[in-house]
PDB file of C-alpha atoms in Angstrom:
ATOM      1  CA  MET K   1      26.585 -11.049  -8.321  1.00 85.00           C
ATOM      2  CA  LEU K   2      23.178 -10.947  -6.802  1.00 96.00           C
ATOM      3  CA  THR K   3      19.833  -8.651  -7.886  1.00 98.00           C
ATOM      4  CA  THR K   4      17.309  -8.124  -5.757  1.00 98.00           C
ATOM      5  CA  LEU K   5      13.775  -8.010  -5.866  1.00 98.00           C
ATOM      6  CA  LEU K   6      12.053  -6.913  -2.939  1.00 98.00           C
ATOM      7  CA  LEU K   7       8.228  -7.433  -3.091  1.00 98.00           C
ATOM      8  CA  LEU K   8       6.112  -5.149  -1.806  1.00 98.00           C
ATOM      9  CA  ARG K   9       2.088  -5.827  -1.696  1.00 98.00           C
ATOM     10  CA  HIS K  10       0.059  -2.119  -1.705  1.00 98.00           C
ATOM     11  CA  GLY K  11      -1.321  -0.686   1.301  1.00 98.00           C
ATOM     12  CA  GLU K  12      -5.565  -1.723   2.336  1.00 98.00           C
ATOM     13  CA  THR K  13      -8.099  -0.310   0.177  1.00 97.00           C
ATOM     14  CA  ALA K  14     -11.947  -0.751   0.572  1.00 95.00           C
ATOM     15  CA  LEU K  15     -11.691  -4.013  -0.508  1.00 95.00           C
ATOM     16  CA  THR K  16      -8.809  -5.473   0.924  1.00 93.00           C
ATOM     17  CA  ALA K  17     -10.140  -5.193   4.168  1.00 88.00           C
ATOM     18  CA  HIS K  18     -13.407  -7.280   3.678  1.00 91.00           C
ATOM     19  CA  GLN K  19     -11.021  -9.758   1.384  1.00 91.00           C
ATOM     20  CA  ARG K  20     -12.715  -8.814  -1.575  1.00 96.00           C
ATOM     21  CA  LEU K  21     -11.401  -9.778  -5.108  1.00 96.00           C
ATOM     22  CA  SER K  22      -9.746  -6.781  -6.333  1.00 96.00           C
ATOM     23  CA  GLY K  23      -8.219  -7.172  -9.835  1.00 96.00           C
ATOM     24  CA  SER K  24      -7.397  -5.004 -13.569  1.00 95.00           C
ATOM     25  CA  GLY K  25     -11.128  -5.830 -14.643  1.00 92.00           C
ATOM     26  CA  GLY K  26     -12.988  -4.124 -11.815  1.00 88.00           C
ATOM     27  CA  ASP K  27     -12.811  -0.903 -10.007  1.00 89.00           C
ATOM     28  CA  ASP K  28      -9.426   0.515  -9.608  1.00 95.00           C
ATOM     29  CA  PRO K  29      -9.826   1.783  -5.853  1.00 96.00           C
ATOM     30  CA  PRO K  30      -7.553   4.094  -3.810  1.00 97.00           C
ATOM     31  CA  LEU K  31      -5.459   3.143  -0.656  1.00 98.00           C
ATOM     32  CA  SER K  32      -7.890   3.399   2.923  1.00 97.00           C
ATOM     33  CA  GLY K  33      -6.682   5.535   5.337  1.00 97.00           C
ATOM     34  CA  THR K  34      -5.084   2.785   6.848  1.00 97.00           C
ATOM     35  CA  GLY K  35      -3.345   1.782   3.449  1.00 98.00           C
ATOM     36  CA  ARG K  36      -1.850   4.718   3.523  1.00 98.00           C
ATOM     37  CA  ARG K  37      -0.147   4.646   7.233  1.00 98.00           C
ATOM     38  CA  GLN K  38       0.510   0.708   5.801  1.00 98.00           C
ATOM     39  CA  ALA K  39       2.501   2.414   2.831  1.00 98.00           C
ATOM     40  CA  ASP K  40       4.466   4.799   4.815  1.00 98.00           C
ATOM     41  CA  ALA K  41       5.241   2.237   7.492  1.00 98.00           C
ATOM     42  CA  ALA K  42       6.653   0.164   4.547  1.00 98.00           C
ATOM     43  CA  ALA K  43       8.633   3.224   3.017  1.00 98.00           C
ATOM     44  CA  GLU K  44      10.290   3.714   6.669  1.00 98.00           C
ATOM     45  CA  SER K  45      11.012   0.345   7.027  1.00 98.00           C
ATOM     46  CA  LEU K  46      12.543  -0.190   3.450  1.00 98.00           C
ATOM     47  CA  ALA K  47      14.595   2.954   3.488  1.00 97.00           C
ATOM     48  CA  ALA K  48      16.324   1.357   7.236  1.00 97.00           C
ATOM     49  CA  ARG K  49      17.016  -1.442   5.924  1.00 96.00           C
ATOM     50  CA  PHE K  50      18.345  -1.501   2.017  1.00 97.00           C
ATOM     51  CA  GLY K  51      19.825   0.835  -0.350  1.00 96.00           C
ATOM     52  CA  VAL K  52      16.840   0.849  -2.942  1.00 97.00           C
ATOM     53  CA  GLN K  53      18.479   1.704  -6.147  1.00 97.00           C
ATOM     54  CA  ALA K  54      14.927   1.294  -8.369  1.00 98.00           C
ATOM     55  CA  VAL K  55      11.026   1.078  -7.774  1.00 98.00           C
ATOM     56  CA  VAL K  56       8.812  -0.396 -10.501  1.00 98.00           C
ATOM     57  CA  SER K  57       4.727  -0.484  -9.810  1.00 98.00           C
ATOM     58  CA  SER K  58       1.778  -1.648 -10.852  1.00 98.00           C
ATOM     59  CA  PRO K  59      -0.394   0.473 -12.828  1.00 98.00           C
ATOM     60  CA  LEU K  60      -3.241   0.057 -10.812  1.00 98.00           C
ATOM     61  CA  ARG K  61      -3.811   3.335  -8.371  1.00 98.00           C
ATOM     62  CA  ARG K  62      -3.149   1.283  -5.199  1.00 98.00           C
ATOM     63  CA  CYS K  63       0.221   0.343  -6.442  1.00 98.00           C
ATOM     64  CA  ARG K  64       1.007   3.566  -7.645  1.00 98.00           C
ATOM     65  CA  GLU K  65       0.471   5.411  -4.806  1.00 98.00           C
ATOM     66  CA  THR K  66       1.679   2.724  -2.034  1.00 98.00           C
ATOM     67  CA  ALA K  67       5.146   3.350  -4.666  1.00 98.00           C
ATOM     68  CA  GLY K  68       4.742   6.961  -4.296  1.00 98.00           C
ATOM     69  CA  ALA K  69       5.102   6.771  -0.819  1.00 98.00           C
ATOM     70  CA  ALA K  70       8.378   4.331  -1.026  1.00 97.00           C
ATOM     71  CA  ALA K  71       9.923   6.618  -3.424  1.00 97.00           C
ATOM     72  CA  ARG K  72       9.620   9.454  -1.110  1.00 96.00           C
ATOM     73  CA  ARG K  73      11.821   8.225   1.419  1.00 96.00           C
ATOM     74  CA  LEU K  74      13.835   5.602  -0.931  1.00 96.00           C
ATOM     75  CA  GLY K  75      14.818   8.142  -3.952  1.00 94.00           C
ATOM     76  CA  PRO K  76      13.967   6.572  -6.854  1.00 95.00           C
ATOM     77  CA  GLU K  77      11.775   7.770  -9.120  1.00 96.00           C
ATOM     78  CA  VAL K  78       8.268   5.029  -9.510  1.00 98.00           C
ATOM     79  CA  ARG K  79       8.809   2.855 -13.197  1.00 98.00           C
ATOM     80  CA  VAL K  80       5.299   1.525 -13.986  1.00 98.00           C
ATOM     81  CA  ASP K  81       5.012  -1.720 -15.314  1.00 98.00           C
ATOM     82  CA  ALA K  82       2.291  -3.168 -16.465  1.00 98.00           C
ATOM     83  CA  GLY K  83       3.476  -6.912 -16.163  1.00 98.00           C
ATOM     84  CA  LEU K  84       3.114  -6.138 -12.840  1.00 98.00           C
ATOM     85  CA  ARG K  85      -0.652  -5.429 -12.821  1.00 98.00           C
ATOM     86  CA  GLU K  86      -3.124  -7.800 -10.696  1.00 98.00           C
ATOM     87  CA  ALA K  87      -5.318 -10.726 -12.939  1.00 98.00           C
ATOM     88  CA  ASP K  88      -8.455 -10.043 -13.888  1.00 98.00           C
ATOM     89  CA  PHE K  89     -11.286 -12.222 -12.071  1.00 97.00           C
ATOM     90  CA  GLY K  90     -13.880 -11.329 -14.637  1.00 97.00           C
ATOM     91  CA  ALA K  91     -17.414 -11.778 -13.022  1.00 97.00           C
ATOM     92  CA  TRP K  92     -15.600 -12.438  -9.586  1.00 97.00           C
ATOM     93  CA  GLU K  93     -14.628  -8.873  -9.125  1.00 97.00           C
ATOM     94  CA  GLY K  94     -15.888  -7.530  -5.795  1.00 96.00           C
ATOM     95  CA  LEU K  95     -16.555 -10.860  -4.402  1.00 97.00           C
ATOM     96  CA  THR K  96     -15.120 -12.955  -1.682  1.00 96.00           C
ATOM     97  CA  PHE K  97     -13.705 -16.121  -1.812  1.00 93.00           C
ATOM     98  CA  ALA K  98     -16.683 -18.011  -0.009  1.00 95.00           C
ATOM     99  CA  GLU K  99     -18.700 -15.950  -2.164  1.00 97.00           C
ATOM    100  CA  VAL K 100     -17.363 -17.303  -5.416  1.00 97.00           C
ATOM    101  CA  ARG K 101     -17.578 -20.990  -3.961  1.00 96.00           C
ATOM    102  CA  GLU K 102     -21.036 -20.382  -3.293  1.00 97.00           C
ATOM    103  CA  ARG K 103     -22.164 -19.088  -6.517  1.00 97.00           C
ATOM    104  CA  TYR K 104     -19.812 -20.767  -8.679  1.00 97.00           C
ATOM    105  CA  PRO K 105     -18.623 -23.810  -7.473  1.00 97.00           C
ATOM    106  CA  ARG K 106     -17.257 -25.511 -10.410  1.00 97.00           C
ATOM    107  CA  GLU K 107     -16.188 -22.979 -11.884  1.00 97.00           C
ATOM    108  CA  PHE K 108     -14.020 -22.139  -8.416  1.00 96.00           C
ATOM    109  CA  ALA K 109     -12.804 -25.758  -8.925  1.00 96.00           C
ATOM    110  CA  ALA K 110     -11.421 -25.426 -12.167  1.00 96.00           C
ATOM    111  CA  TRP K 111      -9.865 -22.454 -11.480  1.00 96.00           C
ATOM    112  CA  GLN K 112      -7.763 -23.600  -8.155  1.00 94.00           C
ATOM    113  CA  ALA K 113      -7.258 -26.736 -10.025  1.00 95.00           C
ATOM    114  CA  ASP K 114      -6.186 -25.549 -13.885  1.00 96.00           C
ATOM    115  CA  PRO K 115      -3.456 -22.663 -14.481  1.00 97.00           C
ATOM    116  CA  ALA K 116      -5.313 -22.282 -17.733  1.00 97.00           C
ATOM    117  CA  ALA K 117      -8.828 -21.876 -16.315  1.00 97.00           C
ATOM    118  CA  VAL K 118     -10.545 -18.619 -16.832  1.00 97.00           C
ATOM    119  CA  PRO K 119     -11.888 -16.981 -13.671  1.00 97.00           C
ATOM    120  CA  GLY K 120     -15.122 -15.305 -13.884  1.00 95.00           C
ATOM    121  CA  GLY K 121     -15.778 -16.434 -17.159  1.00 93.00           C
ATOM    122  CA  THR K 122     -13.873 -13.221 -19.287  1.00 95.00           C
ATOM    123  CA  GLY K 123     -11.106 -12.937 -16.200  1.00 97.00           C
ATOM    124  CA  GLU K 124      -7.134 -13.829 -17.305  1.00 98.00           C
ATOM    125  CA  SER K 125      -6.037 -17.020 -16.300  1.00 98.00           C
ATOM    126  CA  PHE K 126      -2.988 -17.797 -13.877  1.00 97.00           C
ATOM    127  CA  ALA K 127      -1.273 -18.900 -16.970  1.00 98.00           C
ATOM    128  CA  SER K 128      -1.512 -15.494 -18.619  1.00 98.00           C
ATOM    129  CA  VAL K 129      -0.643 -14.115 -15.736  1.00 98.00           C
ATOM    130  CA  THR K 130       2.479 -16.189 -15.164  1.00 98.00           C
ATOM    131  CA  HIS K 131       3.788 -15.237 -18.806  1.00 98.00           C
ATOM    132  CA  ARG K 132       3.395 -11.787 -18.389  1.00 98.00           C
ATOM    133  CA  VAL K 133       5.176 -11.671 -15.117  1.00 98.00           C
ATOM    134  CA  GLU K 134       8.124 -13.663 -16.289  1.00 98.00           C
ATOM    135  CA  ARG K 135       8.509 -11.104 -18.893  1.00 98.00           C
ATOM    136  CA  ALA K 136       8.240  -8.082 -16.578  1.00 98.00           C
ATOM    137  CA  ARG K 137      10.974 -10.211 -14.356  1.00 98.00           C
ATOM    138  CA  ASP K 138      13.164 -11.373 -16.822  1.00 97.00           C
ATOM    139  CA  LYS K 139      13.556  -7.649 -18.315  1.00 97.00           C
ATOM    140  CA  LEU K 140      14.102  -6.036 -14.747  1.00 97.00           C
ATOM    141  CA  LEU K 141      17.000  -8.683 -14.327  1.00 97.00           C
ATOM    142  CA  ALA K 142      18.515  -7.701 -17.418  1.00 96.00           C
ATOM    143  CA  GLU K 143      18.145  -4.368 -16.777  1.00 97.00           C
ATOM    144  CA  HIS K 144      19.102  -4.111 -13.301  1.00 97.00           C
ATOM    145  CA  ALA K 145      21.483  -6.912 -12.779  1.00 97.00           C
ATOM    146  CA  GLY K 146      23.380  -6.439  -9.289  1.00 97.00           C
ATOM    147  CA  ARG K 147      21.176  -4.069  -7.929  1.00 98.00           C
ATOM    148  CA  THR K 148      17.860  -4.200  -5.629  1.00 98.00           C
ATOM    149  CA  VAL K 149      15.052  -3.314  -6.783  1.00 98.00           C
ATOM    150  CA  LEU K 150      11.552  -2.728  -5.175  1.00 98.00           C
ATOM    151  CA  LEU K 151       8.638  -4.070  -7.316  1.00 98.00           C
ATOM    152  CA  VAL K 152       5.087  -3.161  -5.350  1.00 98.00           C
ATOM    153  CA  SER K 153       2.559  -5.384  -6.998  1.00 98.00           C
ATOM    154  CA  HIS K 154      -0.338  -7.499  -6.086  1.00 98.00           C
ATOM    155  CA  VAL K 155      -1.314 -10.909  -4.488  1.00 97.00           C
ATOM    156  CA  ALA K 156      -1.286 -13.049  -8.056  1.00 98.00           C
ATOM    157  CA  PRO K 157       1.676 -11.315  -9.489  1.00 98.00           C
ATOM    158  CA  LEU K 158       4.050 -11.600  -6.444  1.00 98.00           C
ATOM    159  CA  ARG K 159       2.828 -14.839  -5.692  1.00 98.00           C
ATOM    160  CA  THR K 160       3.919 -15.855  -8.908  1.00 98.00           C
ATOM    161  CA  LEU K 161       7.298 -14.961  -8.660  1.00 98.00           C
ATOM    162  CA  VAL K 162       7.875 -16.579  -5.467  1.00 98.00           C
ATOM    163  CA  ARG K 163       6.701 -19.840  -6.886  1.00 98.00           C
ATOM    164  CA  LEU K 164       8.717 -19.708  -9.744  1.00 98.00           C
ATOM    165  CA  ALA K 165      11.494 -18.783  -6.966  1.00 98.00           C
ATOM    166  CA  LEU K 166      11.079 -21.900  -5.749  1.00 97.00           C
ATOM    167  CA  GLY K 167      10.181 -23.806  -8.850  1.00 97.00           C
ATOM    168  CA  ALA K 168       6.636 -24.911  -7.048  1.00 97.00           C
ATOM    169  CA  PRO K 169       3.660 -25.919  -8.943  1.00 96.00           C
ATOM    170  CA  PRO K 170       0.948 -23.655  -9.740  1.00 94.00           C
ATOM    171  CA  ARG K 171      -1.448 -24.914  -7.145  1.00 92.00           C
ATOM    172  CA  THR K 172       1.180 -23.444  -4.355  1.00 95.00           C
ATOM    173  CA  LEU K 173      -0.404 -19.970  -5.467  1.00 94.00           C
ATOM    174  CA  PHE K 174      -3.369 -20.627  -3.040  1.00 93.00           C
ATOM    175  CA  ARG K 175      -0.744 -21.515  -0.206  1.00 95.00           C
ATOM    176  CA  MET K 176       1.001 -18.295   0.277  1.00 96.00           C
ATOM    177  CA  ASP K 177      -0.345 -15.616   2.755  1.00 95.00           C
ATOM    178  CA  LEU K 178       0.717 -12.115   1.576  1.00 97.00           C
ATOM    179  CA  ALA K 179      -0.560  -9.620   3.911  1.00 97.00           C
ATOM    180  CA  ALA K 180      -1.459  -5.898   2.833  1.00 98.00           C
ATOM    181  CA  ALA K 181       1.846  -3.920   2.431  1.00 98.00           C
ATOM    182  CA  SER K 182       3.828  -6.747   3.356  1.00 98.00           C
ATOM    183  CA  VAL K 183       7.230  -7.782   2.212  1.00 98.00           C
ATOM    184  CA  SER K 184       9.192 -10.387   0.621  1.00 98.00           C
ATOM    185  CA  GLU K 185      12.107 -10.819  -0.886  1.00 98.00           C
ATOM    186  CA  VAL K 186      13.905 -13.124  -3.754  1.00 98.00           C
ATOM    187  CA  THR K 187      17.463 -12.767  -4.865  1.00 98.00           C
ATOM    188  CA  TYR K 188      18.737 -13.886  -8.378  1.00 98.00           C
ATOM    189  CA  ASP K 189      22.680 -14.865  -9.023  1.00 96.00           C
ATOM    190  CA  GLY K 190      24.512 -14.267 -12.315  1.00 90.00           C
ATOM    191  CA  ALA K 191      22.806 -17.628 -13.694  1.00 91.00           C
ATOM    192  CA  GLY K 192      19.584 -16.274 -12.627  1.00 89.00           C
ATOM    193  CA  GLU K 193      19.090 -19.377  -9.853  1.00 96.00           C
ATOM    194  CA  ALA K 194      16.857 -17.731  -7.208  1.00 98.00           C
ATOM    195  CA  THR K 195      16.603 -17.822  -3.552  1.00 98.00           C
ATOM    196  CA  LEU K 196      13.501 -16.883  -1.525  1.00 98.00           C
ATOM    197  CA  ARG K 197      15.119 -14.716   1.232  1.00 98.00           C
ATOM    198  CA  PHE K 198      11.857 -14.192   3.251  1.00 98.00           C
ATOM    199  CA  LEU K 199       7.736 -14.218   2.814  1.00 98.00           C
ATOM    200  CA  ASN K 200       5.130 -11.698   3.933  1.00 98.00           C
ATOM    201  CA  ASP K 201       7.063  -9.391   6.196  1.00 98.00           C
ATOM    202  CA  THR K 202       4.592  -7.640   8.260  1.00 98.00           C
ATOM    203  CA  SER K 203       6.950  -6.638  11.141  1.00 97.00           C
ATOM    204  CA  HIS K 204       7.165  -2.711   9.993  1.00 98.00           C
ATOM    205  CA  LEU K 205       2.973  -2.831  10.486  1.00 98.00           C
ATOM    206  CA  SER K 206       2.841  -4.135  14.241  1.00 95.00           C
ATOM    207  CA  HIS K 207       2.949  -0.535  15.632  1.00 93.00           C
ATOM    208  CA  LEU K 208      -0.390   0.700  13.464  1.00 89.00           C
TER     209      LEU K 208
END
């Protein structure tokens, strides 16, 4: 009996378009016009390819809007799980990676090397993100055994789910590309063993 988690990153926002860090500690931007079109395209593709039986979203607005577009096509109501929220990047919120690297070189290097490092002085470490994402995942697998569930979330939580599925080290987080409105798939067997089926599928966005 396989349980399938479809991992959908939210559509583009004004910050996403400029590759700026946008976590749970800064602004809560809505989808841009492009982001709304991406969410609709992802929803149409998911409806054609999968029989989704539950939709679960991060509480942040960009995810709830993306999940809403999916739910309108797929049927299930959106359930919000705070464990799927984006990391808090502290004082780095709104900055690009290049700006963080230039302004906080030591802290940035430590953040990339150590999952316990706290970004931006007051943010959330990847160790903390991993802990809450694991709890959210385990709860979903228990509640939806044998079903297909759409998770709408952000880069850090979704990369964490993929990393855990692969049994890969924390530094792997920086070696995955998850584009806005991309879809990935992880399945779990009855013993909880995970298989990554595909990663960062954006084929549904090619016509936009």
